[in-house]
XYZ file of N, CA and C in Angstrom:
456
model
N -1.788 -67.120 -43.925
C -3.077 -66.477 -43.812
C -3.822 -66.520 -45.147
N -3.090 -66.203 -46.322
C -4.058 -66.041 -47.571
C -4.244 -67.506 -48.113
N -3.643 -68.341 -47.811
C -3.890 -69.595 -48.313
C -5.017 -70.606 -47.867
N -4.822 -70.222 -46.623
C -6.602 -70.914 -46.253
C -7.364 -70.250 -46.393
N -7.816 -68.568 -46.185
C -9.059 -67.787 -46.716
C -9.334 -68.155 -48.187
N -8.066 -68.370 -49.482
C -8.440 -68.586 -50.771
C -9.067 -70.326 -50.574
N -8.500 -71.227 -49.796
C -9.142 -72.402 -50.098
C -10.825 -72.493 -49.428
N -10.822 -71.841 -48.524
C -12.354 -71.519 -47.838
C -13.019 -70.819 -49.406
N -12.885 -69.900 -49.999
C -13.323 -68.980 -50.804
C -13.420 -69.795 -52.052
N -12.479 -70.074 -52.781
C -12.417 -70.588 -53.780
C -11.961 -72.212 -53.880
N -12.742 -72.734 -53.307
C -12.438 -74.468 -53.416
C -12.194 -75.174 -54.518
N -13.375 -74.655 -55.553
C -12.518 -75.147 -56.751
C -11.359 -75.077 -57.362
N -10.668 -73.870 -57.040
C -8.924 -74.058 -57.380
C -8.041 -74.470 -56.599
N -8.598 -75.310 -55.718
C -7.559 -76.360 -54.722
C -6.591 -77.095 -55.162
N -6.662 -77.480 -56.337
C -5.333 -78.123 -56.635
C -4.531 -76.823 -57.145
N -4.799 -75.507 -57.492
C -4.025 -74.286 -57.518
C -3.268 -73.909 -56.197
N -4.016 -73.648 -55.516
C -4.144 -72.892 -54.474
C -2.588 -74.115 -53.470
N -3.319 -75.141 -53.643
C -2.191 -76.350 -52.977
C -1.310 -76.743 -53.426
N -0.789 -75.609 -54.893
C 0.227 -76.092 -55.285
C 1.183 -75.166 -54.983
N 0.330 -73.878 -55.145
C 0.915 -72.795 -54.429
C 1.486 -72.584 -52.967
N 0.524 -73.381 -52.312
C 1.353 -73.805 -50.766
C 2.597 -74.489 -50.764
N 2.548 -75.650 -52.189
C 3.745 -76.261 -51.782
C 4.737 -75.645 -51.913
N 4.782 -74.675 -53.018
C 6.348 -74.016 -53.082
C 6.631 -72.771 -52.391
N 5.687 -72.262 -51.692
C 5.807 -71.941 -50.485
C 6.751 -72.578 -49.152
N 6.309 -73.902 -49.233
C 6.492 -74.638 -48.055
C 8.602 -74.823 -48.448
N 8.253 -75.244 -49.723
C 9.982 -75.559 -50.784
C 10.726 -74.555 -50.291
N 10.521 -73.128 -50.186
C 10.857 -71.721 -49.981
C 11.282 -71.852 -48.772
N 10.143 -72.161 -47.904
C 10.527 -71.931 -46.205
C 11.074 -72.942 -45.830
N 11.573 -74.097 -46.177
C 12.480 -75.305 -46.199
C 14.019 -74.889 -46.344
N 13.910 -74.105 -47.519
C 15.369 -73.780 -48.255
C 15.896 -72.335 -47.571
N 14.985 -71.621 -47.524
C 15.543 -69.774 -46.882
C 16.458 -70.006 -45.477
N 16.554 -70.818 -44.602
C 16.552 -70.782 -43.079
C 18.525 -71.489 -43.455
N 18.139 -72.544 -44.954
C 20.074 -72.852 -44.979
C 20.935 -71.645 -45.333
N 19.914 -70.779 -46.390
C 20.682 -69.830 -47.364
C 20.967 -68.683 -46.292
N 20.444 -68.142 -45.294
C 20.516 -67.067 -44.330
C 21.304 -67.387 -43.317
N 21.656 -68.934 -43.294
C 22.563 -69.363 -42.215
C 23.952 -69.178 -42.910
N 24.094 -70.043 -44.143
C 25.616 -69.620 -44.714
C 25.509 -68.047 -45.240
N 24.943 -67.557 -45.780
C 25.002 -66.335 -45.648
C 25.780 -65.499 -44.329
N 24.780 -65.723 -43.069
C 25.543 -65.225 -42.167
C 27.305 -65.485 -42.256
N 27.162 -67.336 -42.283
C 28.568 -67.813 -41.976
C 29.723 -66.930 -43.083
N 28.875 -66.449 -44.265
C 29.556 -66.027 -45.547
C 30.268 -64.274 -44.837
N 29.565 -64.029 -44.061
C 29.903 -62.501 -43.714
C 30.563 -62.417 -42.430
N 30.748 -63.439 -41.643
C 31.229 -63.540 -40.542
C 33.152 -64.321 -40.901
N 33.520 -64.377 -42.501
C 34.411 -64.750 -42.932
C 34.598 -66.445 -43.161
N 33.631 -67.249 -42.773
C 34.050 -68.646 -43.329
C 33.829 -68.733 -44.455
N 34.723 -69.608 -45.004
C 34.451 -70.116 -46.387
C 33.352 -70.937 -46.597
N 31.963 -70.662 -47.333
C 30.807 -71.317 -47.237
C 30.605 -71.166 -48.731
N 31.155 -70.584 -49.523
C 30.833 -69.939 -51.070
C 30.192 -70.755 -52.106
N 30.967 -72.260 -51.987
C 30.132 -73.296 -52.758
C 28.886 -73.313 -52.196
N 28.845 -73.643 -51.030
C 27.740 -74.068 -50.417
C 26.507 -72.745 -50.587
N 26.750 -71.490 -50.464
C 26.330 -70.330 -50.185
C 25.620 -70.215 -51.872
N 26.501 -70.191 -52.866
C 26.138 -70.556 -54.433
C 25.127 -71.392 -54.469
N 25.459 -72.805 -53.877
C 24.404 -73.861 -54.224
C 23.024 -73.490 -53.944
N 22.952 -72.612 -53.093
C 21.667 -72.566 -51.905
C 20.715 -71.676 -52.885
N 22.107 -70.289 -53.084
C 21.592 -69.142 -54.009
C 20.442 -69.763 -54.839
N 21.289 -70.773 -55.828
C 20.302 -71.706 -56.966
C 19.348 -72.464 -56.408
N 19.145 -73.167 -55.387
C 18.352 -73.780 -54.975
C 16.986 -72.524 -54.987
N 17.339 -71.454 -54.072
C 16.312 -70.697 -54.323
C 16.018 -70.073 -55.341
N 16.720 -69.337 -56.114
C 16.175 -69.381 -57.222
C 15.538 -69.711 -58.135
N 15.695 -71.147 -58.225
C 14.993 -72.523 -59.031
C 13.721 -72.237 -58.771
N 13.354 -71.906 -57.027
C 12.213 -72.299 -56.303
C 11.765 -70.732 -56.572
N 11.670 -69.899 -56.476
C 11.666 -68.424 -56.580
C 10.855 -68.265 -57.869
N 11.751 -67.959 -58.850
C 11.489 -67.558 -59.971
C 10.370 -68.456 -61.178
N 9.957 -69.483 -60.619
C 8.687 -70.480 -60.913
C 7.296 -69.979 -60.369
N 7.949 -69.888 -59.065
C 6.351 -69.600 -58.127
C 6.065 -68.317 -58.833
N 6.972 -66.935 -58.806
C 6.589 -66.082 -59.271
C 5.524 -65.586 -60.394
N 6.146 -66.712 -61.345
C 5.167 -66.737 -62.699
C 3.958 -67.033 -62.337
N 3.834 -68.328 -61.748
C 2.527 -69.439 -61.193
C 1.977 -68.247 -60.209
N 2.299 -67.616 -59.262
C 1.639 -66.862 -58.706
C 0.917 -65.612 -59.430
N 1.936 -65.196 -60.479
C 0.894 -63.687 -61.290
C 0.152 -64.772 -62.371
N 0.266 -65.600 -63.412
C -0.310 -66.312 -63.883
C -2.110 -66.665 -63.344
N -1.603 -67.582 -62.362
C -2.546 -68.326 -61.797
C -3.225 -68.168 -60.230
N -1.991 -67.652 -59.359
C -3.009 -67.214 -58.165
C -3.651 -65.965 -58.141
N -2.643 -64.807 -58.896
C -3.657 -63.667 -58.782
C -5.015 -63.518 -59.080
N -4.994 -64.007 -60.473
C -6.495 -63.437 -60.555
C -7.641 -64.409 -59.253
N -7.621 -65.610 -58.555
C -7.690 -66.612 -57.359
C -7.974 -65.233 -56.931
N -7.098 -64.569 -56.293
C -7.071 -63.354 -55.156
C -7.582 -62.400 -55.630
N -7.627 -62.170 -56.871
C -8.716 -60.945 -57.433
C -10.156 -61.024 -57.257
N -10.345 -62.503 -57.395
C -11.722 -62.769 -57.528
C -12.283 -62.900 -55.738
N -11.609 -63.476 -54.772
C -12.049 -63.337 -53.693
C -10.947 -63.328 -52.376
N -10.521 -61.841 -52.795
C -9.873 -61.068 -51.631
C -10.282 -59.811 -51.990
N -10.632 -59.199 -50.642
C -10.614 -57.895 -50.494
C -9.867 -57.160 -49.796
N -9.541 -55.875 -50.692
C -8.475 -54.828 -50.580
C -8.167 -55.039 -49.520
N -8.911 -54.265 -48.278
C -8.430 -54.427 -46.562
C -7.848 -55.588 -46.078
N -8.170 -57.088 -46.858
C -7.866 -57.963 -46.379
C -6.278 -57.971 -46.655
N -5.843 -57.895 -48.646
C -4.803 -58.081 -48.791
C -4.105 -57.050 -48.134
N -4.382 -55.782 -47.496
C -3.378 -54.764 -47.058
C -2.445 -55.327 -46.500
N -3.342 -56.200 -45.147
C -2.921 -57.147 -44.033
C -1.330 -57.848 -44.253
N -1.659 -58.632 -45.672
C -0.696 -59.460 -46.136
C 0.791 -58.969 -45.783
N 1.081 -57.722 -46.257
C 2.701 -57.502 -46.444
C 2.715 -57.950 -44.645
N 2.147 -57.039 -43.605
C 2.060 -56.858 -41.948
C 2.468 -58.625 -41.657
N 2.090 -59.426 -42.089
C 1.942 -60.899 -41.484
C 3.212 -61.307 -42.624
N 3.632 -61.099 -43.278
C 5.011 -61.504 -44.377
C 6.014 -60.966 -43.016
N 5.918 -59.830 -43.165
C 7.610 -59.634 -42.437
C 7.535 -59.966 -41.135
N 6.364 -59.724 -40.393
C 6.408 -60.404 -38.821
C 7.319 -61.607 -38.641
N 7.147 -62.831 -39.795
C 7.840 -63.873 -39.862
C 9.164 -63.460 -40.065
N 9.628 -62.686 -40.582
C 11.213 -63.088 -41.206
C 11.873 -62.007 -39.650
N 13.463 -62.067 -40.087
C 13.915 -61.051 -39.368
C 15.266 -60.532 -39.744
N 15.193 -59.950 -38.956
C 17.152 -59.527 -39.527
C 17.202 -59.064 -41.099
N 18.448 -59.014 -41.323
C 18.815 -59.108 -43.013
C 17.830 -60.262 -43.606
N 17.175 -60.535 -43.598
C 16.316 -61.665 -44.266
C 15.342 -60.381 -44.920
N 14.550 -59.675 -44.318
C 13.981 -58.916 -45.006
C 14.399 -58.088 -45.733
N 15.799 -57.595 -45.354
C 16.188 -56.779 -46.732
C 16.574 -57.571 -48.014
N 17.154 -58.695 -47.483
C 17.331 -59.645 -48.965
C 16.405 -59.635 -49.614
N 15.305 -60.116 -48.890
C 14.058 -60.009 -50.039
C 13.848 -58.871 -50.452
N 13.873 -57.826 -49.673
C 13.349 -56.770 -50.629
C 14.426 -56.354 -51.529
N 15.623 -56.750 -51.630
C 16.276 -56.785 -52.581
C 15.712 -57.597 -53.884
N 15.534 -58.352 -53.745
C 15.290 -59.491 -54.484
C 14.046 -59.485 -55.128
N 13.336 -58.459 -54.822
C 12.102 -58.147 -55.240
C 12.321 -57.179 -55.932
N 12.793 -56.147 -55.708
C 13.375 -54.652 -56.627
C 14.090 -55.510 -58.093
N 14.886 -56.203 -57.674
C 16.002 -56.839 -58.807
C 14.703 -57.384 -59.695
N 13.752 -57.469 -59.428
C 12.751 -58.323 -60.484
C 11.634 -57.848 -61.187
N 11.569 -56.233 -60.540
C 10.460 -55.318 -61.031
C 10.928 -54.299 -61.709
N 10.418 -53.356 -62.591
C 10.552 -51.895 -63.140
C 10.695 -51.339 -62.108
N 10.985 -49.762 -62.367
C 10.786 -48.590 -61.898
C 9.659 -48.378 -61.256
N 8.630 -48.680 -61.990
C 7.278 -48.196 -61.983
C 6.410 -49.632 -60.436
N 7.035 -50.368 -61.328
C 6.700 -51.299 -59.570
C 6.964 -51.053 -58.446
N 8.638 -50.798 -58.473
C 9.528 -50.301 -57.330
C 8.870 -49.160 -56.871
N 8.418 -48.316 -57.415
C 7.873 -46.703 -56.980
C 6.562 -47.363 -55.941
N 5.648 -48.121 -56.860
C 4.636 -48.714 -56.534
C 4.602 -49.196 -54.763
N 5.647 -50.450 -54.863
C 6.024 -51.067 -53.671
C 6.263 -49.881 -52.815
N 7.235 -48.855 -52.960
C 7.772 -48.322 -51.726
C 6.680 -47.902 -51.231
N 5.591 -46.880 -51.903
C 4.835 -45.769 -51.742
C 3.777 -46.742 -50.286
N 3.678 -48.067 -50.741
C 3.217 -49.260 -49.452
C 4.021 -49.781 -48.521
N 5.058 -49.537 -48.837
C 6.042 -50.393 -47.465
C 6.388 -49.907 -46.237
N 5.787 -50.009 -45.083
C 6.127 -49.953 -43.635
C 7.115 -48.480 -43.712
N 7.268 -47.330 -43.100
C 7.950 -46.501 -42.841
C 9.480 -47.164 -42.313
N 8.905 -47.715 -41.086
C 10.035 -48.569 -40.856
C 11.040 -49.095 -41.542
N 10.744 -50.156 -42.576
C 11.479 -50.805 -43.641
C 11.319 -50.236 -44.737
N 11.261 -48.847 -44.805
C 11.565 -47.892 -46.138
C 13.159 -47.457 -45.541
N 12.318 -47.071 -44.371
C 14.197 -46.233 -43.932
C 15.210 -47.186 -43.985
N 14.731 -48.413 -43.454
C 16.067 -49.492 -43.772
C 16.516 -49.692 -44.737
N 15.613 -49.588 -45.702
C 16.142 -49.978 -47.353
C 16.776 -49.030 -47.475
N 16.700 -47.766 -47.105
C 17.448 -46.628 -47.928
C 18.849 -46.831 -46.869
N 18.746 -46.398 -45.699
C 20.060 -46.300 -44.892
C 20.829 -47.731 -44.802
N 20.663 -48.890 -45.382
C 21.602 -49.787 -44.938
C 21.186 -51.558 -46.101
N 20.042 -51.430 -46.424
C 19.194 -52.239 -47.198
C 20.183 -52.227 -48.386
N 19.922 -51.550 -49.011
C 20.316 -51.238 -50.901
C 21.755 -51.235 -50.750
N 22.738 -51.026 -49.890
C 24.051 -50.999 -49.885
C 24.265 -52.368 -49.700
N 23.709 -52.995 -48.599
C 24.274 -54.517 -48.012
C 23.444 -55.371 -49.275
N 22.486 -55.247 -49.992
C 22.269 -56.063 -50.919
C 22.933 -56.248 -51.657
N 23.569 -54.832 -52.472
C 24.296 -54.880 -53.647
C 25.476 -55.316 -53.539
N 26.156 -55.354 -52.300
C 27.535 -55.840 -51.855
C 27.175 -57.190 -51.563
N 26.096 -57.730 -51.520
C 26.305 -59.128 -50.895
C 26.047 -59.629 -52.309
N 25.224 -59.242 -53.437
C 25.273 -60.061 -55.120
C 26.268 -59.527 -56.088
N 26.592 -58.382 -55.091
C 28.109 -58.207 -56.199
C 29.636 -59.525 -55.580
N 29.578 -59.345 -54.212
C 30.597 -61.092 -54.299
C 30.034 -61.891 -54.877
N 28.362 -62.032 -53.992
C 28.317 -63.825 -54.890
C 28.461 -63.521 -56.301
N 28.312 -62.585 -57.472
C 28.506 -62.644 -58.403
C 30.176 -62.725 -59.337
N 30.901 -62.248 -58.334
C 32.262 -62.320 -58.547
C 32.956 -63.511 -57.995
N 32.117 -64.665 -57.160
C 32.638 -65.633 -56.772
C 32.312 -67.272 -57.822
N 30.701 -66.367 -58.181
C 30.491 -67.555 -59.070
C 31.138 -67.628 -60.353
């Protein structure tokens, strides 16, 4: 959704804006292996190399866009998005995912912000997926990067 309103809006940062799609696209390529061995990882097969590799794969892809996105797309979205519009955004993010996929991320998002973000985020996040984070979210995250961290 925000990627074609910013290229309608702001055409001149099309080679921004389309670069930003691509690692988007890198993301949603790579998430669908890592959530599959994942599963396979908790259902007891041995997937751990494979489950590691993936970890890094996203990461690689993750922690780039991140920068490039506060860097270079935000202020893009500062200049022509409005508030009501971005509210929308988180509503159309999680529709897509499901299962433990959304708590990973929101793991994975906490692991990368302050206090002061984290406070930030919750005070916006779905009632729904507040209670999950607290009753079952924050436990199954930390147990699932405390193996992979004891495996790698």
């Amino acid at each position: 959704m925000l990627w074609g309103v910013l290229m309608l809006r702001a055409p001149t940062q099309a080679a921004l804006i389309e670069h930003g799609q691509a690692q988007h696209q890198k993301l949603d390529d790579e998430l669908p292996t890592t959530f599959d061995l994942l599963n396979k990882f908790k259902e007891g097969e041995d997937v751990t190399d494979q489950l590691i590799d993936s970890f890094d794969k996203v990461s690689s892809i993750v922690l780039p866009h991140l920068d490039f996105e506060e860097k270079e797309v935000l202020p893009i979205i500062s200049a022509h998005i409005k508030i009501e519009e971005w509210a929308q955004m988180p509503g159309q993010t999680w529709r897509r995912l499901q299962g433990d996929a959304v708590l990973m991320i929101v793991g994975l998002v906490h692991e990368q912000f302050d206090d002061e973000f984290r406070a930030l985020m919750q005070e916006h996040t779905p009632e729904e997926l507040r209670q999950a984070w607290a009753t079952e979210g924050q436990a199954m995250f930390d147990t699932t990067m405390h193996t992979i961290t004891e495996l790698a």
